[in-house]
Amino acid sequence: MRNMHIMTKMNSFPRTLEQASTFLEVTQAIVSAPTPIDLLRAFLQPIGDEQSSGCLLAVVDPAAGQHSDEAIQMMASFEPADSAMSIMAAGTWTRKGDVALMDSFLTNPSIVQYYDLSTAAARERLDPASLQWLDERGVGSVGVIGLRHPAGRSIGLAAICWQQPRPFSQDEYALYEHLAPMMARLTENFRDAEQRVRTLRLTEMLYQANRHLIGAKDYDQIVDAVFRGVSQSQAAAVSMLTVSSDDAGVPEWATVIATGGASANFGLQVGTRCDLANHPSAQSWINQPDGLVLVADTANDGRLDEASRKLLLENGIQSVVCVALLRPSAWNGALLVCWDQPHLFAPLDEQFYRALSGQIAAILENYQLRQAEQQVIQQLAATNSELEAFTYSVSHDLRAPLRAMDGFSKILIDKYRDQIPEEGRRYLERVRVNAQHMGSLIDDLLTLSRVGKRVMAMAQVDMTNIAYGAFYEAIIDQEAPPARLVLHPLPAAVGDPGLLSQVYVNMFSNAVKFTRGRPDPLIEVGADGEAQGLPVYFVRDNGIGFDMQYADKVFGVFQRLHDAKEYEGTGVGMAIVSRIINRHGGRIWVESAPEQGTTFYFTVGGGDAGSGG
């Protein structure tokens, strides 16, 4: 009795009309099969019966596989309802190395193989793992037809199993050797078509997740966006964990910070903590460089330590994906996608979760930046609130005493002039001058504060008229014009007319002050070219000028470049100008040289750039 047949191709097939008829009939059924299960039934029809079970295994390209082994998909399977045999279900994915039987069959160069497991000779030809795999499924004999690409690589195999011995005839060997190349091409077509469909489905899942991730503003919304995507794969829950590490960077604690789906059913409520030191598998997953682990069957995955396996199973997690979220700049954590039953992963699933983890990491990075920005905004708001309180205090608490000091000093001088010695009157005059100077400082500080808080009334501004009016406002208290004005036509700008007028008033006051005493004091106003598409306005004088090494002090508060005894002022005027220009989204700078005059340049952006300045 033949225990195992490995026969070479019979070139004389078919030898009879009956064989030819069978060959044509099976060929027609194979090429017209609409699904993999129909293809399998048609292919195994000549040797199948009501007591047999069949399976079709397709090999996926190693580059797309999980880990280092080729991934294998069970494309189709059938077995009688009352069969004691149990083969892998259609849709199952596994690794070739995990099932030694598959490894043996797929690497065997023979096209057709038959094993009668009731004989010692056949059992000796199989490795122990393959025998165990077959015995566990109640298989008594098995016929295997290898499916190979014309280039020689394995496409997969078609196998038929019986509970009792059922050897192949020579005609059956010959038939399948002739049919196998055609079967291989069709199997590959079905496999590739299924891959394309799965790719489209995963792309849709990724699109749905990304579409909601883009608008996510916190951890809960990020998790919800991910769940919207992965729920199409029957995922039951998604949870996000933040991970704290020791000084050496080893993860110590994982804490749930957001959940989606039925997370509560898996013991994953917000605030749940896990000591990773007691769960080395989870600790290594979170800390590993590639950052992704897919566990198809928690109960049987050999990568899990017993403590981690127990923790997952006690909480009903039968399958899980762990996505490590490692961002060196801000935050470390992990994302868990959980199933309440074993979930079989295809190679494309790994690519999907890697792409998703990249998107989540980027969103988290942006979220962290937004959080940091929000903290800065809150700190600035608190600082501004304190400044407003100070401004109120200055306005109401300090000005009244200053007015009293100035007023009472004036009364003493006017009413008791004859009774006060000359030195005493001189002291009182100094009190008045300093009180008035302090009042001016307070007024300028209040103006500076109001510039930052004022709601801007944007409009098209005639800069020529604004400058002309501002010049005469600046010299209104002078008996005669203290300087000659040369005003060139200016391009219009978009801005707040009142604030832009204040810019010119302060600049003209500055120019008038520092041209005083010059032989022919001159102030020239115009526009000179563009900067970043905006007109560059300038105010130029032929005053005393200054050394450019001190240019950075010009726009600071209380910064003075000249002696206050010679040139009055508070040192706030140009700070006000700078803040107004900044609020308009523009830029201001200065050029000067001692005894060569000074030129201020500025642009007006036409938009409110905020109250900071």
Coordinates of C-alpha atoms in Angstrom, one line a residue:
M1 CA 0.0 0.0 0.0
R2 CA 1.3 3.4 -0.9
N3 CA 1.7 5.5 2.2
M4 CA 3.0 8.6 0.5
H5 CA 3.1 9.5 -3.2
I6 CA 5.4 12.1 -4.7
M7 CA 5.1 11.7 -8.4
T8 CA 6.6 13.6 -11.3
K9 CA 4.6 15.2 -14.0
M10 CA 3.1 12.8 -16.5
N11 CA 3.5 14.3 -19.9
S12 CA 1.1 11.9 -21.5
F13 CA -1.9 13.3 -19.5
P14 CA -4.7 13.2 -20.5
R15 CA -4.5 9.7 -22.0
T16 CA -8.2 9.0 -22.4
L17 CA -11.3 10.8 -23.5
E18 CA -12.7 10.5 -20.0
Q19 CA -9.6 12.2 -18.5
A20 CA -9.8 14.9 -21.1
S21 CA -13.5 15.5 -20.3
T22 CA -12.7 15.7 -16.6
F23 CA -9.8 18.1 -17.2
L24 CA -12.0 20.4 -19.3
E25 CA -14.8 20.3 -16.8
V26 CA -12.6 21.1 -13.8
T27 CA -10.8 23.8 -15.8
Q28 CA -14.1 25.5 -16.8
A29 CA -15.3 25.4 -13.2
I30 CA -12.0 26.8 -12.0
V31 CA -11.8 29.8 -14.4
S32 CA -15.4 30.7 -13.8
A33 CA -15.2 30.6 -10.0
P34 CA -16.5 33.9 -8.6
T35 CA -15.0 33.5 -5.1
P36 CA -12.1 31.8 -3.5
I37 CA -14.4 29.2 -1.9
D38 CA -15.9 28.4 -5.3
L39 CA -12.4 28.1 -6.7
L40 CA -11.4 25.7 -3.9
R41 CA -14.5 23.5 -4.3
A42 CA -14.0 23.4 -8.1
F43 CA -10.3 22.5 -7.8
L44 CA -10.8 19.7 -5.3
Q45 CA -14.0 18.3 -6.8
P46 CA -12.3 15.3 -8.5
I47 CA -11.0 14.0 -5.1
G48 CA -13.5 15.5 -2.7
D49 CA -16.5 13.9 -1.1
E50 CA -19.0 14.5 1.7
Q51 CA -16.5 13.3 4.3
S52 CA -13.6 15.7 3.3
S53 CA -12.6 19.1 4.3
G54 CA -10.6 21.5 2.1
C55 CA -8.5 24.7 2.6
L56 CA -6.8 27.2 0.4
L57 CA -3.8 29.1 1.8
A58 CA -2.3 32.1 0.0
V59 CA 1.2 33.4 0.9
V60 CA 1.7 37.1 1.2
D61 CA 4.9 38.8 0.1
P62 CA 7.4 38.7 2.9
A63 CA 8.0 42.4 2.7
A64 CA 4.4 43.0 3.8
G65 CA 4.5 40.4 6.6
Q66 CA 4.4 40.7 10.3
H67 CA 7.8 40.4 12.1
S68 CA 10.4 38.4 10.1
D69 CA 8.3 35.5 8.7
E70 CA 6.0 35.3 5.7
A71 CA 2.4 36.0 6.6
I72 CA -0.2 33.4 5.5
Q73 CA -3.9 34.0 4.9
M74 CA -6.5 31.2 4.8
M75 CA -8.5 32.4 1.8
A76 CA -11.2 29.7 1.9
S77 CA -12.1 26.6 3.7
F78 CA -15.0 24.1 3.9
E79 CA -15.8 21.0 6.0
P80 CA -19.0 18.9 6.5
A81 CA -21.2 20.0 9.4
D82 CA -20.8 16.7 11.2
S83 CA -17.0 16.5 10.7
A84 CA -14.7 15.9 13.7
M85 CA -12.0 17.7 11.8
S86 CA -11.3 21.4 12.5
I87 CA -9.1 23.4 10.1
M88 CA -8.3 27.1 10.2
A89 CA -11.2 29.4 9.4
A90 CA -11.3 31.5 6.2
G91 CA -9.9 34.9 6.8
T92 CA -7.3 33.7 9.3
W93 CA -3.9 35.3 9.2
T94 CA -0.8 33.6 10.7
R95 CA 2.9 33.4 10.2
K96 CA 4.4 30.6 8.2
G97 CA 6.8 29.7 11.0
D98 CA 4.0 29.4 13.5
V99 CA 2.6 26.3 11.7
A100 CA 5.3 23.9 10.8
L101 CA 3.0 21.9 8.5
M102 CA 2.5 24.9 6.3
D103 CA 6.3 25.5 6.3
S104 CA 6.9 21.9 5.3
F105 CA 4.3 21.9 2.5
L106 CA 5.1 25.4 1.1
T107 CA 8.8 24.7 0.9
N108 CA 8.5 21.2 -0.6
P109 CA 9.4 21.3 -4.3
S110 CA 6.8 18.6 -5.2
I111 CA 3.6 19.7 -6.7
V112 CA 1.4 16.9 -5.3
Q113 CA 1.9 15.2 -2.0
Y114 CA -0.2 12.6 0.0
Y115 CA 0.2 11.6 3.6
D116 CA -1.6 8.6 5.3
L117 CA -1.2 9.5 8.9
S118 CA -2.1 6.0 10.0
T119 CA 1.3 4.7 8.8
A120 CA 4.6 5.1 10.6
A121 CA 6.4 5.8 7.3
A122 CA 4.2 8.9 6.6
R123 CA 4.5 10.1 10.2
E124 CA 8.2 9.8 10.1
R125 CA 8.4 12.1 7.0
L126 CA 6.6 14.9 8.9
D127 CA 8.2 16.9 11.7
P128 CA 6.6 16.7 15.2
A129 CA 5.0 20.1 15.1
S130 CA 3.3 19.3 11.8
L131 CA 2.0 16.0 13.2
Q132 CA 0.7 17.7 16.2
W133 CA -1.1 20.3 14.1
L134 CA -2.8 17.6 12.0
D135 CA -3.6 15.3 15.0
E136 CA -5.2 18.2 16.9
R137 CA -7.5 18.8 14.0
G138 CA -8.5 15.1 13.7
V139 CA -6.9 14.6 10.3
G140 CA -6.3 11.0 9.2
S141 CA -4.9 11.7 5.8
V142 CA -4.1 14.8 3.7
G143 CA -3.5 15.5 0.1
V144 CA -1.6 18.7 -0.7
I145 CA -1.2 20.5 -4.1
G146 CA 1.5 23.2 -4.1
L147 CA 0.7 26.4 -6.0
R148 CA 3.7 28.1 -7.5
H149 CA 4.3 31.1 -9.6
P150 CA 6.0 30.5 -13.0
A151 CA 9.1 32.2 -11.5
G152 CA 9.3 29.6 -8.8
R153 CA 8.0 31.4 -5.7
S154 CA 5.3 29.9 -3.7
I155 CA 1.8 31.3 -4.0
G156 CA 0.3 28.9 -1.5
L157 CA -1.4 25.5 -1.4
A158 CA -4.7 23.7 -1.7
A159 CA -5.2 20.9 0.7
I160 CA -7.9 18.3 1.3
C161 CA -8.2 16.4 4.5
W162 CA -10.0 13.1 5.4
Q163 CA -10.6 11.4 8.7
Q164 CA -9.7 8.1 7.1
P165 CA -6.9 7.2 4.6
R166 CA -7.8 8.1 1.0
P167 CA -4.8 7.8 -1.3
F168 CA -4.5 9.6 -4.7
S169 CA -4.7 7.7 -7.9
Q170 CA -2.1 8.2 -10.7
D171 CA -4.7 9.9 -12.8
E172 CA -5.5 12.3 -9.9
Y173 CA -1.8 13.1 -9.5
A174 CA -1.5 13.8 -13.2
L175 CA -4.7 16.0 -13.2
Y176 CA -3.5 18.2 -10.4
E177 CA 0.0 18.6 -11.8
H178 CA -1.6 20.0 -14.9
L179 CA -4.2 22.2 -13.1
A180 CA -1.8 23.6 -10.4
P181 CA -0.2 26.4 -12.5
M182 CA -3.7 27.7 -13.5
M183 CA -4.9 27.4 -9.9
A184 CA -1.8 29.3 -8.8
R185 CA -2.5 32.2 -11.1
L186 CA -6.1 32.4 -10.1
T187 CA -5.3 32.2 -6.4
E188 CA -2.8 35.0 -6.8
N189 CA -5.5 37.1 -8.6
F190 CA -8.0 36.5 -5.8
R191 CA -5.3 37.3 -3.2
D192 CA -4.3 40.5 -5.0
A193 CA -7.9 41.6 -5.4
E194 CA -8.6 41.0 -1.7
Q195 CA -5.5 43.0 -0.9
R196 CA -6.7 45.9 -2.9
V197 CA -10.1 45.8 -1.3
R198 CA -8.5 45.7 2.1
T199 CA -6.2 48.5 1.2
L200 CA -9.1 50.7 0.2
R201 CA -11.0 49.8 3.5
L202 CA -7.9 50.6 5.6
T203 CA -7.4 53.8 3.6
E204 CA -11.0 54.8 4.4
M205 CA -10.4 54.0 8.1
L206 CA -7.3 56.1 8.1
Y207 CA -9.1 58.9 6.3
Q208 CA -12.0 58.9 8.8
A209 CA -9.5 58.9 11.7
N210 CA -7.4 61.7 10.2
R211 CA -10.5 63.8 9.3
H212 CA -11.5 63.9 13.0
L213 CA -7.9 64.1 14.3
I214 CA -7.3 67.4 12.4
G215 CA -9.9 69.2 14.5
A216 CA -9.1 67.4 17.8
K217 CA -8.4 69.9 20.6
D218 CA -7.7 67.6 23.6
Y219 CA -7.0 64.0 24.5
D220 CA -10.6 63.0 24.5
Q221 CA -11.2 64.3 21.0
I222 CA -8.0 62.5 19.8
V223 CA -9.2 59.2 21.2
D224 CA -12.7 59.7 19.8
A225 CA -11.2 60.4 16.4
V226 CA -9.1 57.2 16.5
F227 CA -12.1 55.2 17.6
R228 CA -14.2 56.5 14.7
G229 CA -11.6 55.0 12.4
V230 CA -10.8 51.7 14.1
S231 CA -14.4 50.9 15.0
Q232 CA -14.8 49.7 11.4
S233 CA -12.5 46.8 12.4
Q234 CA -14.9 45.8 15.2
A235 CA -12.6 47.3 17.8
A236 CA -14.5 47.7 21.1
A237 CA -12.5 50.4 22.8
V238 CA -9.6 52.9 22.5
S239 CA -7.7 54.3 25.4
M240 CA -4.8 56.8 25.7
L241 CA -2.2 56.5 28.4
T242 CA 0.5 58.8 29.6
V243 CA 3.7 57.2 30.7
S244 CA 6.1 58.5 33.3
S245 CA 9.7 57.3 33.3
D246 CA 12.6 57.2 35.8
D247 CA 15.8 59.2 35.4
A248 CA 17.2 56.5 33.0
G249 CA 14.2 56.8 30.7
V250 CA 12.7 53.4 31.7
P251 CA 8.8 53.6 31.8
E252 CA 7.5 53.3 35.3
W253 CA 3.8 54.1 35.4
A254 CA 1.1 54.2 32.8
T255 CA -2.0 56.2 33.5
V256 CA -5.2 56.3 31.5
I257 CA -6.0 59.9 30.5
A258 CA -8.7 59.4 27.8
T259 CA -11.1 56.6 26.7
G260 CA -13.4 55.9 23.8
G261 CA -15.9 53.1 23.0
A262 CA -16.5 50.5 25.7
S263 CA -13.3 51.2 27.6
A264 CA -15.1 50.9 30.9
N265 CA -15.9 47.3 30.1
F266 CA -12.1 46.6 30.0
G267 CA -11.3 48.3 33.3
L268 CA -9.8 51.3 31.5
Q269 CA -11.4 54.2 33.2
V270 CA -9.7 57.6 33.2
G271 CA -7.2 57.7 36.1
T272 CA -6.5 53.9 36.1
R273 CA -2.8 53.4 36.8
C274 CA -0.5 50.4 36.0
D275 CA 2.9 49.8 37.6
L276 CA 4.9 48.8 34.5
A277 CA 7.7 47.3 36.6
N278 CA 5.3 44.4 37.2
H279 CA 4.5 44.0 33.5
P280 CA 7.7 43.7 31.6
S281 CA 6.0 43.0 28.3
A282 CA 3.9 46.2 28.4
Q283 CA 7.0 48.1 29.6
S284 CA 9.1 46.9 26.6
W285 CA 6.3 47.6 24.1
I286 CA 5.9 51.2 25.2
N287 CA 9.7 51.7 25.1
Q288 CA 10.7 49.9 22.0
P289 CA 11.9 51.9 19.0
D290 CA 9.4 50.7 16.4
G291 CA 6.6 51.6 18.8
L292 CA 3.9 49.1 17.6
V293 CA 2.8 45.7 18.9
L294 CA -0.2 43.7 17.6
V295 CA -1.5 40.9 19.8
A296 CA -4.1 38.8 17.9
D297 CA -4.9 36.4 20.8
T298 CA -4.0 37.5 24.3
A299 CA -4.4 34.0 25.7
N300 CA -1.9 32.4 23.4
D301 CA 0.6 35.1 22.4
G302 CA 4.1 34.0 23.5
R303 CA 5.4 37.5 23.7
L304 CA 3.3 38.3 26.8
D305 CA 4.6 37.7 30.3
E306 CA 2.1 36.0 32.6
A307 CA 1.4 39.1 34.7
S308 CA 0.6 41.1 31.6
R309 CA -1.5 38.3 30.1
K310 CA -3.4 37.9 33.3
L311 CA -4.1 41.6 33.6
L312 CA -5.4 41.8 30.0
L313 CA -7.6 38.7 30.3
E314 CA -9.0 39.7 33.7
N315 CA -10.2 42.9 32.0
G316 CA -11.7 41.0 29.0
I317 CA -9.1 42.2 26.5
Q318 CA -8.8 39.2 24.1
S319 CA -6.8 41.2 21.5
V320 CA -4.9 44.5 21.6
V321 CA -2.8 46.9 19.6
C322 CA -0.3 48.9 21.5
V323 CA 0.9 52.1 19.7
A324 CA 3.8 53.8 21.5
L325 CA 3.6 57.6 21.2
L326 CA 7.1 58.8 21.7
R327 CA 7.7 62.6 21.3
P328 CA 11.2 63.6 22.5
S329 CA 10.1 67.3 22.8
A330 CA 7.2 66.9 25.1
W331 CA 5.3 63.8 25.9
N332 CA 5.5 60.0 26.1
G333 CA 2.5 57.7 26.1
A334 CA 0.7 54.9 24.4
L335 CA -2.6 54.2 22.6
L336 CA -4.4 50.9 23.2
V337 CA -7.0 49.5 20.7
C338 CA -8.9 46.6 22.4
W339 CA -11.1 43.8 21.2
D340 CA -13.3 41.6 23.3
Q341 CA -12.5 38.5 21.2
P342 CA -9.3 37.4 19.3
H343 CA -8.8 39.6 16.3
L344 CA -6.8 38.3 13.3
F345 CA -4.4 40.9 11.8
A346 CA -3.3 41.1 8.2
P347 CA 0.0 42.6 7.2
L348 CA -1.7 45.7 6.0
D349 CA -3.1 46.3 9.5
E350 CA 0.4 46.8 10.7
Q351 CA 1.0 49.5 8.0
F352 CA -2.3 51.1 8.9
Y353 CA -1.4 51.4 12.6
R354 CA 2.0 52.7 11.8
A355 CA 0.5 55.4 9.6
L356 CA -2.1 56.2 12.3
S357 CA 0.5 56.4 15.0
G358 CA 2.5 58.9 13.0
Q359 CA -0.6 61.1 12.6
I360 CA -1.4 60.8 16.3
A361 CA 2.1 61.7 17.3
A362 CA 2.0 64.8 15.1
I363 CA -1.4 65.9 16.5
L364 CA -0.1 65.4 20.0
E365 CA 2.9 67.5 19.3
N366 CA 0.7 70.3 18.0
Y367 CA -1.6 69.8 21.0
Q368 CA 1.3 70.2 23.4
L369 CA 2.5 73.3 21.5
R370 CA -1.1 74.7 21.8
Q371 CA -1.1 73.9 25.5
A372 CA 2.2 75.7 26.0
E373 CA 0.9 78.6 24.0
Q374 CA -2.3 78.7 26.0
Q375 CA -0.2 78.7 29.2
V376 CA 1.8 81.7 27.9
I377 CA -1.5 83.5 26.9
Q378 CA -2.9 82.9 30.4
Q379 CA 0.3 84.2 32.0
L380 CA 0.2 87.2 29.7
A381 CA -3.5 87.8 30.6
A382 CA -2.6 87.6 34.3
T383 CA 0.3 90.0 33.8
N384 CA -2.0 92.4 31.8
S385 CA -4.6 92.2 34.6
E386 CA -1.9 93.2 37.1
L387 CA -0.8 96.0 34.9
E388 CA -4.4 97.3 34.5
A389 CA -4.7 97.2 38.3
F390 CA -1.5 99.2 38.5
T391 CA -2.7 101.6 35.9
Y392 CA -5.9 102.2 37.8
S393 CA -3.9 102.8 41.0
V394 CA -1.6 105.2 39.2
S395 CA -4.5 107.0 37.6
H396 CA -6.6 107.4 40.7
D397 CA -4.2 107.1 43.7
L398 CA -1.0 108.9 42.5
R399 CA -2.3 111.7 40.4
A400 CA -4.4 113.3 43.2
P401 CA -1.4 113.6 45.6
L402 CA 0.7 115.0 42.8
R403 CA -1.9 117.6 42.0
A404 CA -2.1 118.5 45.6
M405 CA 1.7 118.9 45.8
D406 CA 1.7 121.1 42.7
G407 CA -1.4 123.1 43.8
F408 CA -0.3 123.8 47.4
S409 CA 3.2 124.7 46.3
K410 CA 1.7 127.3 43.9
I411 CA -0.5 128.7 46.7
L412 CA 2.5 129.0 49.0
I413 CA 4.5 130.8 46.3
D414 CA 1.6 133.1 45.3
K415 CA 0.1 133.9 48.7
Y416 CA 3.1 133.9 50.9
R417 CA 5.8 135.0 48.5
D418 CA 6.9 137.9 50.7
Q419 CA 7.2 135.7 53.8
I420 CA 9.2 132.8 52.2
P421 CA 12.9 133.3 51.7
E422 CA 14.2 133.2 48.1
E423 CA 15.8 129.8 48.7
G424 CA 12.5 128.4 50.0
R425 CA 10.7 129.7 46.9
R426 CA 13.3 128.0 44.7
Y427 CA 12.7 124.7 46.5
L428 CA 8.9 125.1 46.0
E429 CA 9.4 125.8 42.3
R430 CA 11.5 122.6 42.1
V431 CA 8.7 120.7 43.9
R432 CA 6.2 122.0 41.3
V433 CA 8.5 121.2 38.3
N434 CA 9.0 117.6 39.5
A435 CA 5.4 117.1 40.4
Q436 CA 4.4 118.3 36.9
H437 CA 7.1 116.0 35.4
M438 CA 5.8 113.1 37.4
G439 CA 2.3 113.9 36.1
S440 CA 3.5 113.9 32.6
L441 CA 5.2 110.5 33.2
I442 CA 2.0 109.1 34.5
D443 CA 0.0 110.5 31.6
D444 CA 2.4 109.0 29.1
L445 CA 2.3 105.6 30.9
L446 CA -1.5 105.7 30.8
T447 CA -1.3 106.6 27.1
L448 CA 1.1 103.6 26.5
S449 CA -1.3 101.3 28.4
R450 CA -4.3 102.5 26.5
V451 CA -2.6 102.0 23.1
G452 CA -2.3 98.3 23.9
K453 CA -5.9 97.9 25.0
R454 CA -7.6 100.2 22.6
V455 CA -10.0 98.6 20.1
M456 CA -8.7 99.7 16.7
A457 CA -11.1 101.4 14.2
M458 CA -9.5 100.3 10.9
A459 CA -10.1 102.5 7.9
Q460 CA -8.4 103.9 4.8
V461 CA -6.1 106.6 6.1
D462 CA -4.9 109.7 4.1
M463 CA -1.4 109.8 5.5
T464 CA -0.6 113.2 4.0
N465 CA -3.5 114.9 5.8
I466 CA -2.8 112.9 9.0
A467 CA 0.9 114.1 9.0
Y468 CA 0.0 117.7 8.2
G469 CA -2.5 117.9 11.1
A470 CA -0.2 116.1 13.5
F471 CA 2.6 118.6 12.8
Y472 CA 0.5 121.6 13.9
E473 CA -0.8 119.7 16.9
A474 CA 2.8 119.1 18.0
I475 CA 3.8 122.8 17.8
I476 CA 0.5 124.3 18.9
D477 CA 2.0 125.7 22.1
Q478 CA 4.9 127.3 20.1
E479 CA 4.8 131.1 19.3
A480 CA 6.2 130.5 15.9
P481 CA 6.9 127.3 13.9
P482 CA 10.1 126.0 15.5
A483 CA 11.1 124.1 12.4
R484 CA 10.4 124.1 8.7
L485 CA 8.2 121.3 7.4
V486 CA 8.8 119.6 4.0
L487 CA 5.8 117.3 3.5
H488 CA 5.9 115.1 0.4
P489 CA 2.7 113.3 -0.8
L490 CA 2.3 110.1 1.1
P491 CA 0.6 106.8 0.0
A492 CA -2.6 105.9 1.9
A493 CA -2.5 103.2 4.5
V494 CA -5.1 101.0 6.3
G495 CA -5.1 101.6 10.0
D496 CA -6.6 103.4 13.0
P497 CA -6.6 107.1 12.1
G498 CA -6.3 108.3 15.7
L499 CA -3.3 106.0 16.5
L500 CA -1.5 106.8 13.3
S501 CA -2.0 110.5 14.1
Q502 CA -0.4 109.9 17.5
V503 CA 2.6 108.3 15.7
Y504 CA 3.3 111.5 13.8
V505 CA 2.6 113.8 16.8
N506 CA 5.2 112.0 18.9
M507 CA 7.7 111.9 16.0
F508 CA 7.3 115.6 15.3
S509 CA 7.6 116.5 19.0
N510 CA 10.8 114.5 19.1
A511 CA 12.1 116.2 16.0
V512 CA 11.2 119.7 17.2
K513 CA 12.9 119.1 20.5
F514 CA 16.2 117.9 19.0
T515 CA 16.4 120.5 16.2
R516 CA 16.0 123.3 18.6
G517 CA 19.0 125.7 18.3
R518 CA 20.0 124.4 14.9
P519 CA 20.7 127.2 12.2
D520 CA 17.9 126.0 9.9
P521 CA 15.8 123.4 11.7
L522 CA 14.2 121.1 9.1
I523 CA 11.7 118.2 9.3
E524 CA 11.1 116.2 6.2
V525 CA 8.2 113.7 5.8
G526 CA 7.8 111.3 2.9
A527 CA 7.8 107.7 1.7
D528 CA 10.8 105.8 0.3
G529 CA 10.2 102.5 -1.6
E530 CA 8.7 99.4 -0.1
A531 CA 9.5 96.7 2.5
Q532 CA 7.7 93.3 2.1
G533 CA 5.2 94.9 -0.2
L534 CA 4.4 97.8 2.1
P535 CA 5.2 101.5 1.7
V536 CA 8.1 102.7 3.9
Y537 CA 7.2 106.1 5.5
F538 CA 9.9 108.3 7.1
V539 CA 10.3 111.3 9.3
R540 CA 13.8 113.0 8.9
D541 CA 15.3 115.9 10.9
N542 CA 18.6 117.7 10.8
G543 CA 18.9 117.7 14.6
I544 CA 21.7 116.6 16.9
G545 CA 21.4 112.9 16.1
F546 CA 22.9 110.1 18.2
D547 CA 25.4 107.2 18.1
M548 CA 23.7 104.1 16.5
Q549 CA 25.2 101.8 19.2
Y550 CA 22.4 103.2 21.4
A551 CA 19.7 102.6 18.8
D552 CA 18.1 99.8 20.7
K553 CA 17.2 102.2 23.6
V554 CA 15.3 104.6 21.4
F555 CA 12.0 102.6 21.6
G556 CA 12.3 101.5 25.3
V557 CA 10.3 103.0 28.1
F558 CA 12.1 105.6 30.1
Q559 CA 15.2 105.3 27.9
R560 CA 16.9 108.7 27.3
L561 CA 19.9 109.4 25.1
H562 CA 20.4 113.0 26.1
D563 CA 20.4 115.0 29.4
A564 CA 17.0 115.8 30.7
K565 CA 18.2 119.3 31.7
E566 CA 18.8 120.1 28.1
Y567 CA 15.9 118.2 26.4
E568 CA 12.6 117.8 28.2
G569 CA 10.5 114.6 27.9
T570 CA 9.6 111.4 29.8
G571 CA 11.3 108.8 27.6
V572 CA 8.0 107.2 26.7
G573 CA 7.0 108.9 23.4
M574 CA 8.9 106.7 21.0
A575 CA 7.8 103.6 23.0
I576 CA 4.2 104.6 22.3
V577 CA 5.1 105.0 18.6
S578 CA 6.7 101.5 18.5
R579 CA 3.7 99.9 20.2
I580 CA 1.2 101.5 17.7
I581 CA 3.3 100.4 14.7
N582 CA 3.5 96.9 16.2
R583 CA -0.3 96.8 16.7
H584 CA -0.7 97.6 13.0
G585 CA 1.5 94.7 12.0
G586 CA 4.2 97.0 10.8
R587 CA 7.9 97.6 11.6
I588 CA 9.8 100.6 12.8
W589 CA 13.6 101.4 12.7
V590 CA 15.9 104.3 12.9
E591 CA 19.1 105.7 11.4
S592 CA 21.2 108.4 12.9
A593 CA 24.6 109.9 13.5
P594 CA 25.9 112.6 15.9
E595 CA 25.3 116.1 14.4
Q596 CA 23.9 114.5 11.2
G597 CA 20.3 114.3 12.1
T598 CA 17.9 111.3 12.6
T599 CA 15.5 109.4 10.3
F600 CA 12.7 107.2 11.5
Y601 CA 11.3 104.7 9.1
F602 CA 8.1 102.6 9.6
T603 CA 5.6 100.5 7.7
V604 CA 1.9 100.0 8.4
G605 CA 0.7 96.4 7.9
G606 CA -3.0 97.2 7.9
G607 CA -4.1 94.7 10.5
D608 CA -4.5 94.4 14.3
A609 CA -1.5 92.3 15.4
G610 CA -2.7 92.2 19.0
S611 CA -2.2 94.2 22.1
G612 CA 1.3 93.0 22.8
G613 CA 4.1 95.5 21.9

